[in-house]
Amino acid sequence: MKLRYAIPLLMFAAVATAAEGPYNEAADAKLDIQQALVQAAQAKVPVLVVFGANWCGDCKVLDIAMKTGASAPLIAKDFRVVKVDVGRMNKNVDIADGYGVPLKKGIPAIAIVSSKNEVMFATRGGELADARKMGDTGIHDYLKLAAASAVPKK
């Protein structure tokens, strides 16, 4: 009899975990980016587009590092952030492709775009796909380098 209740409870836990992840699986990513571009233009900062998925452990590590790690002040001060759910590499792939981010190289992946939606920087080789191994310091160093490399086209 206990087994009968265990299965629905496990299913509920899986749904709850997915809903609580850093990526809104029901979001309209294109609309979110457009809104961030408007906010970025007003604040005179670029947009950091983060591609990932709730099932991805490295994506969760990057999200935590961006919110509470050494990178948090840099992110909060210098960017407007949009997190784009890529599902099982079958959602919003067109957006990643448009920014020159090859998702097949690994997630999480990022693009830094100007408020005019011009790519200033993008991961091209899965540089953040091992965020767990990079740790907070490695993530911070990479994002700092990315921010410094993000130069608008003239």
Backbone as JSON Lines, residues from 0, in Angstrom:
{"i":0,"aa":"M","n":[0.8,-1.19,0.0],"ca":[0.0,0.0,0.0],"c":[0.85,1.27,0.0]}
{"i":1,"aa":"K","n":[1.95,1.27,0.71],"ca":[2.82,2.43,0.74],"c":[3.4,2.73,-0.64]}
{"i":2,"aa":"L","n":[3.68,1.7,-1.42],"ca":[4.24,1.89,-2.75],"c":[3.28,2.68,-3.64]}
{"i":3,"aa":"R","n":[1.99,2.45,-3.46],"ca":[1.0,3.15,-4.27],"c":[1.12,4.66,-4.07]}
{"i":4,"aa":"Y","n":[1.45,5.12,-2.89],"ca":[1.56,6.54,-2.62],"c":[2.95,7.09,-2.95]}
{"i":5,"aa":"A","n":[3.93,6.22,-2.97],"ca":[5.31,6.67,-3.24],"c":[5.46,7.16,-4.67]}
{"i":6,"aa":"I","n":[4.86,6.51,-5.62],"ca":[5.02,6.9,-7.02],"c":[4.45,8.29,-7.27]}
{"i":7,"aa":"P","n":[3.22,8.6,-6.87],"ca":[2.75,9.97,-7.09],"c":[3.59,11.01,-6.35]}
{"i":8,"aa":"L","n":[4.08,10.68,-5.18],"ca":[4.9,11.61,-4.43],"c":[6.2,11.89,-5.18]}
{"i":9,"aa":"L","n":[6.81,10.86,-5.76],"ca":[8.03,11.05,-6.54],"c":[7.74,11.9,-7.78]}
{"i":10,"aa":"M","n":[6.62,11.67,-8.42],"ca":[6.26,12.46,-9.59],"c":[6.07,13.92,-9.2]}
{"i":11,"aa":"F","n":[5.43,14.17,-8.06],"ca":[5.23,15.52,-7.59],"c":[6.57,16.19,-7.31]}
{"i":12,"aa":"A","n":[7.5,15.48,-6.71],"ca":[8.81,16.04,-6.39],"c":[9.54,16.42,-7.67]}
{"i":13,"aa":"A","n":[9.45,15.6,-8.7],"ca":[10.11,15.92,-9.96],"c":[9.52,17.16,-10.6]}
{"i":14,"aa":"V","n":[8.21,17.29,-10.57],"ca":[7.55,18.47,-11.13],"c":[7.91,19.7,-10.32]}
{"i":15,"aa":"A","n":[7.9,19.59,-9.0],"ca":[8.24,20.72,-8.14],"c":[9.67,21.18,-8.38]}
{"i":16,"aa":"T","n":[10.59,20.24,-8.55],"ca":[11.98,20.6,-8.79],"c":[12.13,21.34,-10.11]}
{"i":17,"aa":"A","n":[11.5,20.87,-11.16],"ca":[11.59,21.53,-12.46],"c":[11.0,22.93,-12.39]}
{"i":18,"aa":"A","n":[9.92,23.1,-11.67],"ca":[9.27,24.4,-11.58],"c":[10.11,25.38,-10.78]}
{"i":19,"aa":"E","n":[10.95,24.88,-9.88],"ca":[11.73,25.74,-9.02],"c":[13.12,26.03,-9.58]}
{"i":20,"aa":"G","n":[13.43,25.54,-10.74],"ca":[14.76,25.75,-11.32],"c":[14.97,27.18,-11.77]}
{"i":21,"aa":"P","n":[16.18,27.5,-12.15],"ca":[16.51,28.87,-12.56],"c":[15.93,29.3,-13.9]}
{"i":22,"aa":"Y","n":[15.47,28.34,-14.7],"ca":[14.96,28.66,-16.03],"c":[13.46,28.48,-16.07]}
{"i":23,"aa":"N","n":[12.75,29.52,-16.5],"ca":[11.3,29.46,-16.62],"c":[10.98,28.74,-17.93]}
{"i":24,"aa":"E","n":[10.52,27.52,-17.81],"ca":[10.28,26.68,-18.97],"c":[9.08,27.15,-19.8]}
{"i":25,"aa":"A","n":[8.24,27.99,-19.23],"ca":[7.06,28.5,-19.95],"c":[7.28,29.91,-20.49]}
{"i":26,"aa":"A","n":[8.45,30.47,-20.28],"ca":[8.71,31.86,-20.67],"c":[8.75,32.02,-22.19]}
{"i":27,"aa":"D","n":[8.41,33.21,-22.63],"ca":[8.58,33.61,-24.02],"c":[9.94,34.29,-24.1]}
{"i":28,"aa":"A","n":[10.96,33.53,-24.46],"ca":[12.33,34.02,-24.42],"c":[12.54,35.24,-25.31]}
{"i":29,"aa":"K","n":[11.93,35.26,-26.47],"ca":[12.1,36.41,-27.37],"c":[11.52,37.67,-26.75]}
{"i":30,"aa":"L","n":[10.37,37.56,-26.11],"ca":[9.77,38.7,-25.43],"c":[10.64,39.13,-24.25]}
{"i":31,"aa":"D","n":[11.14,38.18,-23.48],"ca":[12.01,38.5,-22.35],"c":[13.25,39.25,-22.81]}
{"i":32,"aa":"I","n":[13.83,38.83,-23.92],"ca":[15.01,39.5,-24.45],"c":[14.66,40.91,-24.9]}
{"i":33,"aa":"Q","n":[13.54,41.06,-25.59],"ca":[13.13,42.4,-26.04],"c":[12.94,43.35,-24.86]}
{"i":34,"aa":"Q","n":[12.32,42.87,-23.8],"ca":[12.12,43.7,-22.6],"c":[13.46,44.05,-21.96]}
{"i":35,"aa":"A","n":[14.38,43.09,-21.91],"ca":[15.7,43.35,-21.34],"c":[16.48,44.35,-22.18]}
{"i":36,"aa":"L","n":[16.31,44.31,-23.5],"ca":[16.99,45.26,-24.37],"c":[16.53,46.69,-24.09]}
{"i":37,"aa":"V","n":[15.23,46.86,-23.86],"ca":[14.69,48.19,-23.53],"c":[15.27,48.66,-22.19]}
{"i":38,"aa":"Q","n":[15.28,47.78,-21.19],"ca":[15.83,48.13,-19.88],"c":[17.33,48.43,-19.98]}
{"i":39,"aa":"A","n":[18.03,47.66,-20.79],"ca":[19.47,47.85,-20.97],"c":[19.76,49.19,-21.62]}
{"i":40,"aa":"A","n":[18.96,49.58,-22.59],"ca":[19.15,50.88,-23.24],"c":[18.97,52.02,-22.24]}
{"i":41,"aa":"Q","n":[17.99,51.9,-21.39],"ca":[17.75,52.92,-20.37],"c":[18.9,52.98,-19.36]}
{"i":42,"aa":"A","n":[19.41,51.81,-18.97],"ca":[20.48,51.73,-17.97],"c":[21.87,51.87,-18.59]}
{"i":43,"aa":"K","n":[21.93,51.88,-19.93],"ca":[23.21,51.96,-20.65],"c":[24.17,50.82,-20.28]}
{"i":44,"aa":"V","n":[23.61,49.62,-20.28],"ca":[24.38,48.4,-20.02],"c":[24.0,47.36,-21.06]}
{"i":45,"aa":"P","n":[24.84,46.35,-21.26],"ca":[24.48,45.26,-22.17],"c":[23.57,44.23,-21.5]}
{"i":46,"aa":"V","n":[23.09,43.31,-22.31],"ca":[22.25,42.21,-21.83],"c":[23.09,40.94,-21.83]}
{"i":47,"aa":"L","n":[23.01,40.23,-20.73],"ca":[23.66,38.93,-20.62],"c":[22.58,37.88,-20.81]}
{"i":48,"aa":"V","n":[22.64,37.16,-21.93],"ca":[21.68,36.11,-22.23],"c":[22.33,34.78,-21.84]}
{"i":49,"aa":"V","n":[21.68,34.08,-20.91],"ca":[22.23,32.83,-20.38],"c":[21.35,31.68,-20.87]}
{"i":50,"aa":"F","n":[21.93,30.79,-21.64],"ca":[21.21,29.63,-22.16],"c":[21.48,28.43,-21.26]}
{"i":51,"aa":"G","n":[20.41,27.75,-20.86],"ca":[20.56,26.59,-20.0],"c":[19.25,25.85,-19.82]}
{"i":52,"aa":"A","n":[19.25,24.94,-18.87],"ca":[18.06,24.13,-18.6],"c":[18.05,23.72,-17.13]}
{"i":53,"aa":"N","n":[16.87,23.47,-16.62],"ca":[16.72,23.11,-15.2],"c":[17.3,21.74,-14.86]}
{"i":54,"aa":"W","n":[17.45,20.84,-15.82],"ca":[18.01,19.52,-15.57],"c":[19.54,19.56,-15.5]}
{"i":55,"aa":"C","n":[20.13,20.67,-15.89],"ca":[21.58,20.8,-16.05],"c":[22.24,21.27,-14.74]}
{"i":56,"aa":"G","n":[23.04,20.4,-14.15],"ca":[23.72,20.75,-12.91],"c":[24.67,21.93,-13.06]}
{"i":57,"aa":"D","n":[25.38,21.99,-14.17],"ca":[26.3,23.1,-14.4],"c":[25.54,24.42,-14.55]}
{"i":58,"aa":"C","n":[24.34,24.36,-15.12],"ca":[23.5,25.55,-15.26],"c":[23.08,26.07,-13.89]}
{"i":59,"aa":"K","n":[22.76,25.16,-13.0],"ca":[22.37,25.53,-11.64],"c":[23.55,26.15,-10.89]}
{"i":60,"aa":"V","n":[24.74,25.59,-11.06],"ca":[25.93,26.14,-10.42],"c":[26.21,27.55,-10.94]}
{"i":61,"aa":"L","n":[26.12,27.75,-12.24],"ca":[26.33,29.08,-12.8],"c":[25.3,30.06,-12.25]}
{"i":62,"aa":"D","n":[24.05,29.64,-12.17],"ca":[22.99,30.51,-11.66],"c":[23.29,30.94,-10.23]}
{"i":63,"aa":"I","n":[23.69,30.01,-9.39],"ca":[24.01,30.33,-8.0],"c":[25.2,31.29,-7.94]}
{"i":64,"aa":"A","n":[26.22,31.02,-8.75],"ca":[27.4,31.89,-8.78],"c":[27.03,33.31,-9.2]}
{"i":65,"aa":"M","n":[26.12,33.43,-10.15],"ca":[25.7,34.74,-10.63],"c":[24.85,35.49,-9.6]}
{"i":66,"aa":"K","n":[24.15,34.75,-8.77],"ca":[23.27,35.38,-7.78],"c":[23.97,35.68,-6.46]}
{"i":67,"aa":"T","n":[24.84,34.78,-6.01],"ca":[25.4,34.93,-4.67],"c":[26.91,34.81,-4.6]}
{"i":68,"aa":"G","n":[27.55,34.45,-5.67],"ca":[28.99,34.26,-5.66],"c":[29.74,35.55,-5.94]}
{"i":69,"aa":"A","n":[31.02,35.4,-6.2],"ca":[31.87,36.55,-6.48],"c":[31.41,37.32,-7.71]}
{"i":70,"aa":"S","n":[30.7,36.65,-8.62],"ca":[30.22,37.3,-9.84],"c":[28.98,38.16,-9.62]}
{"i":71,"aa":"A","n":[28.29,37.96,-8.53],"ca":[27.02,38.64,-8.29],"c":[27.11,40.17,-8.41]}
{"i":72,"aa":"P","n":[28.08,40.83,-7.79],"ca":[28.15,42.29,-7.93],"c":[28.41,42.74,-9.37]}
{"i":73,"aa":"L","n":[29.27,42.01,-10.07],"ca":[29.56,42.32,-11.47],"c":[28.3,42.21,-12.31]}
{"i":74,"aa":"I","n":[27.57,41.13,-12.15],"ca":[26.35,40.89,-12.92],"c":[25.31,41.96,-12.61]}
{"i":75,"aa":"A","n":[25.09,42.23,-11.34],"ca":[24.06,43.19,-10.93],"c":[24.37,44.59,-11.44]}
{"i":76,"aa":"K","n":[25.63,44.97,-11.44],"ca":[26.02,46.33,-11.82],"c":[26.1,46.53,-13.32]}
{"i":77,"aa":"D","n":[26.62,45.54,-14.03],"ca":[27.0,45.74,-15.42],"c":[26.07,45.13,-16.47]}
{"i":78,"aa":"F","n":[25.01,44.42,-16.06],"ca":[24.19,43.71,-17.04],"c":[22.71,43.71,-16.68]}
{"i":79,"aa":"R","n":[21.89,43.49,-17.69],"ca":[20.52,43.03,-17.52],"c":[20.6,41.57,-17.94]}
{"i":80,"aa":"V","n":[20.01,40.69,-17.17],"ca":[20.15,39.24,-17.4],"c":[18.83,38.65,-17.89]}
{"i":81,"aa":"V","n":[18.94,37.8,-18.9],"ca":[17.81,37.01,-19.38],"c":[18.26,35.56,-19.4]}
{"i":82,"aa":"K","n":[17.52,34.71,-18.73],"ca":[17.81,33.27,-18.76],"c":[16.87,32.62,-19.77]}
{"i":83,"aa":"V","n":[17.44,31.89,-20.69],"ca":[16.68,31.25,-21.78],"c":[16.75,29.74,-21.62]}
{"i":84,"aa":"D","n":[15.58,29.13,-21.43],"ca":[15.49,27.67,-21.3],"c":[15.65,27.02,-22.67]}
{"i":85,"aa":"V","n":[16.55,26.05,-22.76],"ca":[16.77,25.35,-24.02],"c":[16.19,23.94,-23.99]}
{"i":86,"aa":"G","n":[15.46,23.62,-22.92],"ca":[14.85,22.29,-22.82],"c":[15.91,21.21,-22.93]}
{"i":87,"aa":"R","n":[15.66,20.26,-23.8],"ca":[16.63,19.18,-24.07],"c":[17.34,19.48,-25.39]}
{"i":88,"aa":"M","n":[17.78,20.72,-25.5],"ca":[18.43,21.25,-26.71],"c":[17.44,21.3,-27.88]}
{"i":89,"aa":"N","n":[16.16,21.5,-27.52],"ca":[15.12,21.53,-28.55],"c":[14.23,22.76,-28.43]}
{"i":90,"aa":"K","n":[14.6,23.71,-27.57],"ca":[13.83,24.94,-27.39],"c":[14.76,26.13,-27.54]}
{"i":91,"aa":"N","n":[14.29,27.16,-28.18],"ca":[15.01,28.43,-28.31],"c":[16.39,28.27,-28.94]}
{"i":92,"aa":"V","n":[16.57,27.21,-29.7],"ca":[17.83,26.97,-30.39],"c":[18.06,28.06,-31.43]}
{"i":93,"aa":"D","n":[16.98,28.56,-32.03],"ca":[17.09,29.62,-33.03],"c":[17.68,30.89,-32.42]}
{"i":94,"aa":"I","n":[17.35,31.16,-31.17],"ca":[17.88,32.35,-30.5],"c":[19.39,32.17,-30.28]}
{"i":95,"aa":"A","n":[19.78,31.02,-29.78],"ca":[21.21,30.75,-29.57],"c":[21.96,30.83,-30.89]}
{"i":96,"aa":"D","n":[21.41,30.22,-31.93],"ca":[22.04,30.27,-33.25],"c":[22.2,31.71,-33.73]}
{"i":97,"aa":"G","n":[21.18,32.51,-33.51],"ca":[21.21,33.9,-33.94],"c":[22.31,34.7,-33.25]}
{"i":98,"aa":"Y","n":[22.66,34.31,-32.05],"ca":[23.74,34.98,-31.33],"c":[25.09,34.28,-31.52]}
{"i":99,"aa":"G","n":[25.12,33.25,-32.34],"ca":[26.37,32.54,-32.6],"c":[26.82,31.64,-31.46]}
{"i":100,"aa":"V","n":[25.85,31.15,-30.67],"ca":[26.16,30.28,-29.54],"c":[25.81,28.84,-29.92]}
{"i":101,"aa":"P","n":[26.82,27.99,-30.13],"ca":[26.55,26.6,-30.5],"c":[26.2,25.76,-29.27]}
{"i":102,"aa":"L","n":[24.94,25.53,-29.05],"ca":[24.49,24.79,-27.86],"c":[25.05,23.38,-27.81]}
{"i":103,"aa":"K","n":[25.36,22.8,-28.97],"ca":[25.9,21.44,-29.0],"c":[27.26,21.35,-28.31]}
{"i":104,"aa":"K","n":[27.91,22.48,-28.12],"ca":[29.2,22.5,-27.42],"c":[29.02,22.43,-25.91]}
{"i":105,"aa":"G","n":[27.78,22.62,-25.44],"ca":[27.5,22.49,-24.02],"c":[26.79,23.7,-23.43]}
{"i":106,"aa":"I","n":[26.07,23.42,-22.35],"ca":[25.4,24.46,-21.59],"c":[25.85,24.37,-20.15]}
{"i":107,"aa":"P","n":[25.81,25.45,-19.44],"ca":[25.3,26.76,-19.81],"c":[26.21,27.44,-20.84]}
{"i":108,"aa":"A","n":[25.6,28.36,-21.54],"ca":[26.3,29.15,-22.53],"c":[25.77,30.58,-22.42]}
{"i":109,"aa":"I","n":[26.57,31.53,-22.85],"ca":[26.14,32.93,-22.74],"c":[26.39,33.7,-24.03]}
{"i":110,"aa":"A","n":[25.63,34.77,-24.15],"ca":[25.89,35.8,-25.16],"c":[25.73,37.13,-24.45]}
{"i":111,"aa":"I","n":[26.62,38.05,-24.74],"ca":[26.48,39.41,-24.25],"c":[26.13,40.24,-25.47]}
{"i":112,"aa":"V","n":[24.99,40.93,-25.39],"ca":[24.53,41.72,-26.53],"c":[24.31,43.17,-26.09]}
{"i":113,"aa":"S","n":[24.56,44.07,-27.03],"ca":[24.34,45.49,-26.75],"c":[22.84,45.75,-26.68]}
{"i":114,"aa":"S","n":[22.48,46.93,-26.21],"ca":[21.06,47.28,-26.14],"c":[20.45,47.37,-27.54]}
{"i":115,"aa":"K","n":[21.31,47.38,-28.57],"ca":[20.83,47.36,-29.97],"c":[20.78,45.93,-30.5]}
{"i":116,"aa":"N","n":[20.96,44.95,-29.6],"ca":[20.89,43.53,-29.92],"c":[22.03,43.07,-30.83]}
{"i":117,"aa":"E","n":[23.19,43.7,-30.69],"ca":[24.39,43.3,-31.43],"c":[25.25,42.43,-30.52]}
{"i":118,"aa":"V","n":[25.71,41.32,-31.03],"ca":[26.54,40.41,-30.24],"c":[27.89,41.06,-29.96]}
{"i":119,"aa":"M","n":[28.21,41.12,-28.68],"ca":[29.48,41.69,-28.25],"c":[30.45,40.6,-27.79]}
{"i":120,"aa":"F","n":[29.87,39.46,-27.33],"ca":[30.66,38.34,-26.85],"c":[29.73,37.13,-26.83]}
{"i":121,"aa":"A","n":[30.3,35.96,-27.08],"ca":[29.51,34.72,-26.98],"c":[30.45,33.55,-26.68]}
{"i":122,"aa":"T","n":[29.93,32.6,-25.9],"ca":[30.68,31.36,-25.71],"c":[30.54,30.58,-27.02]}
{"i":123,"aa":"R","n":[31.64,30.09,-27.5],"ca":[31.61,29.38,-28.79],"c":[32.07,27.93,-28.65]}
{"i":124,"aa":"G","n":[32.66,27.6,-27.5],"ca":[33.22,26.26,-27.36],"c":[32.84,25.56,-26.06]}
{"i":125,"aa":"G","n":[31.71,25.9,-25.49],"ca":[31.29,25.24,-24.26],"c":[32.11,25.64,-23.05]}
{"i":126,"aa":"E","n":[32.59,26.86,-23.04],"ca":[33.49,27.32,-21.98],"c":[32.91,27.24,-20.57]}
{"i":127,"aa":"L","n":[31.6,27.32,-20.43],"ca":[30.96,27.26,-19.11],"c":[30.31,25.92,-18.82]}
{"i":128,"aa":"A","n":[30.43,24.97,-19.74],"ca":[29.75,23.68,-19.6],"c":[30.27,22.87,-18.42]}
{"i":129,"aa":"D","n":[31.43,23.21,-17.9],"ca":[31.98,22.54,-16.72],"c":[31.97,23.49,-15.52]}
{"i":130,"aa":"A","n":[30.89,24.24,-15.36],"ca":[30.81,25.22,-14.27],"c":[31.06,24.59,-12.91]}
{"i":131,"aa":"R","n":[30.61,23.36,-12.73],"ca":[30.84,22.69,-11.44],"c":[32.32,22.55,-11.14]}
{"i":132,"aa":"K","n":[33.1,22.25,-12.15],"ca":[34.55,22.09,-11.97],"c":[35.25,23.44,-11.86]}
{"i":133,"aa":"M","n":[34.69,24.45,-12.51],"ca":[35.29,25.79,-12.48],"c":[35.21,26.4,-11.09]}
{"i":134,"aa":"G","n":[34.13,26.13,-10.4],"ca":[33.94,26.72,-9.08],"c":[33.64,28.21,-9.18]}
{"i":135,"aa":"D","n":[33.36,28.81,-8.05],"ca":[32.96,30.21,-8.01],"c":[34.06,31.13,-8.57]}
{"i":136,"aa":"T","n":[35.31,30.85,-8.22],"ca":[36.41,31.7,-8.68],"c":[36.6,31.59,-10.19]}
{"i":137,"aa":"G","n":[36.55,30.39,-10.72],"ca":[36.7,30.19,-12.15],"c":[35.57,30.84,-12.94]}
{"i":138,"aa":"I","n":[34.36,30.72,-12.43],"ca":[33.2,31.35,-13.09],"c":[33.37,32.87,-13.06]}
{"i":139,"aa":"H","n":[33.75,33.41,-11.91],"ca":[33.94,34.85,-11.8],"c":[35.02,35.33,-12.77]}
{"i":140,"aa":"D","n":[36.13,34.63,-12.82],"ca":[37.22,35.03,-13.71],"c":[36.76,35.0,-15.17]}
{"i":141,"aa":"Y","n":[36.0,33.97,-15.54],"ca":[35.53,33.87,-16.92],"c":[34.55,34.99,-17.25]}
{"i":142,"aa":"L","n":[33.59,35.25,-16.36],"ca":[32.6,36.3,-16.62],"c":[33.25,37.68,-16.64]}
{"i":143,"aa":"K","n":[34.25,37.88,-15.81],"ca":[34.99,39.15,-15.8],"c":[35.71,39.34,-17.14]}
{"i":144,"aa":"L","n":[36.33,38.27,-17.63],"ca":[36.98,38.31,-18.94],"c":[35.96,38.56,-20.06]}
{"i":145,"aa":"A","n":[34.83,37.88,-19.96],"ca":[33.79,38.07,-20.98],"c":[33.29,39.5,-20.98]}
{"i":146,"aa":"A","n":[33.07,40.06,-19.79],"ca":[32.59,41.44,-19.7],"c":[33.62,42.4,-20.29]}
{"i":147,"aa":"A","n":[34.89,42.16,-20.01],"ca":[35.95,43.04,-20.54],"c":[36.09,42.89,-22.06]}
{"i":148,"aa":"S","n":[35.79,41.7,-22.58],"ca":[35.88,41.43,-24.02],"c":[34.68,41.94,-24.8]}
{"i":149,"aa":"A","n":[33.61,42.23,-24.09],"ca":[32.36,42.65,-24.75],"c":[32.49,44.12,-25.17]}
{"i":150,"aa":"V","n":[32.83,44.29,-26.43],"ca":[33.01,45.63,-26.96],"c":[31.99,45.83,-28.08]}
{"i":151,"aa":"P","n":[31.2,46.9,-27.98],"ca":[30.21,47.12,-29.04],"c":[30.86,47.41,-30.39]}
{"i":152,"aa":"K","n":[30.17,46.97,-31.43],"ca":[30.66,47.26,-32.79],"c":[30.48,48.74,-33.08]}
{"i":153,"aa":"K","n":[31.43,49.3,-33.83],"ca":[31.34,50.73,-34.16],"c":[30.97,50.94,-35.59]}
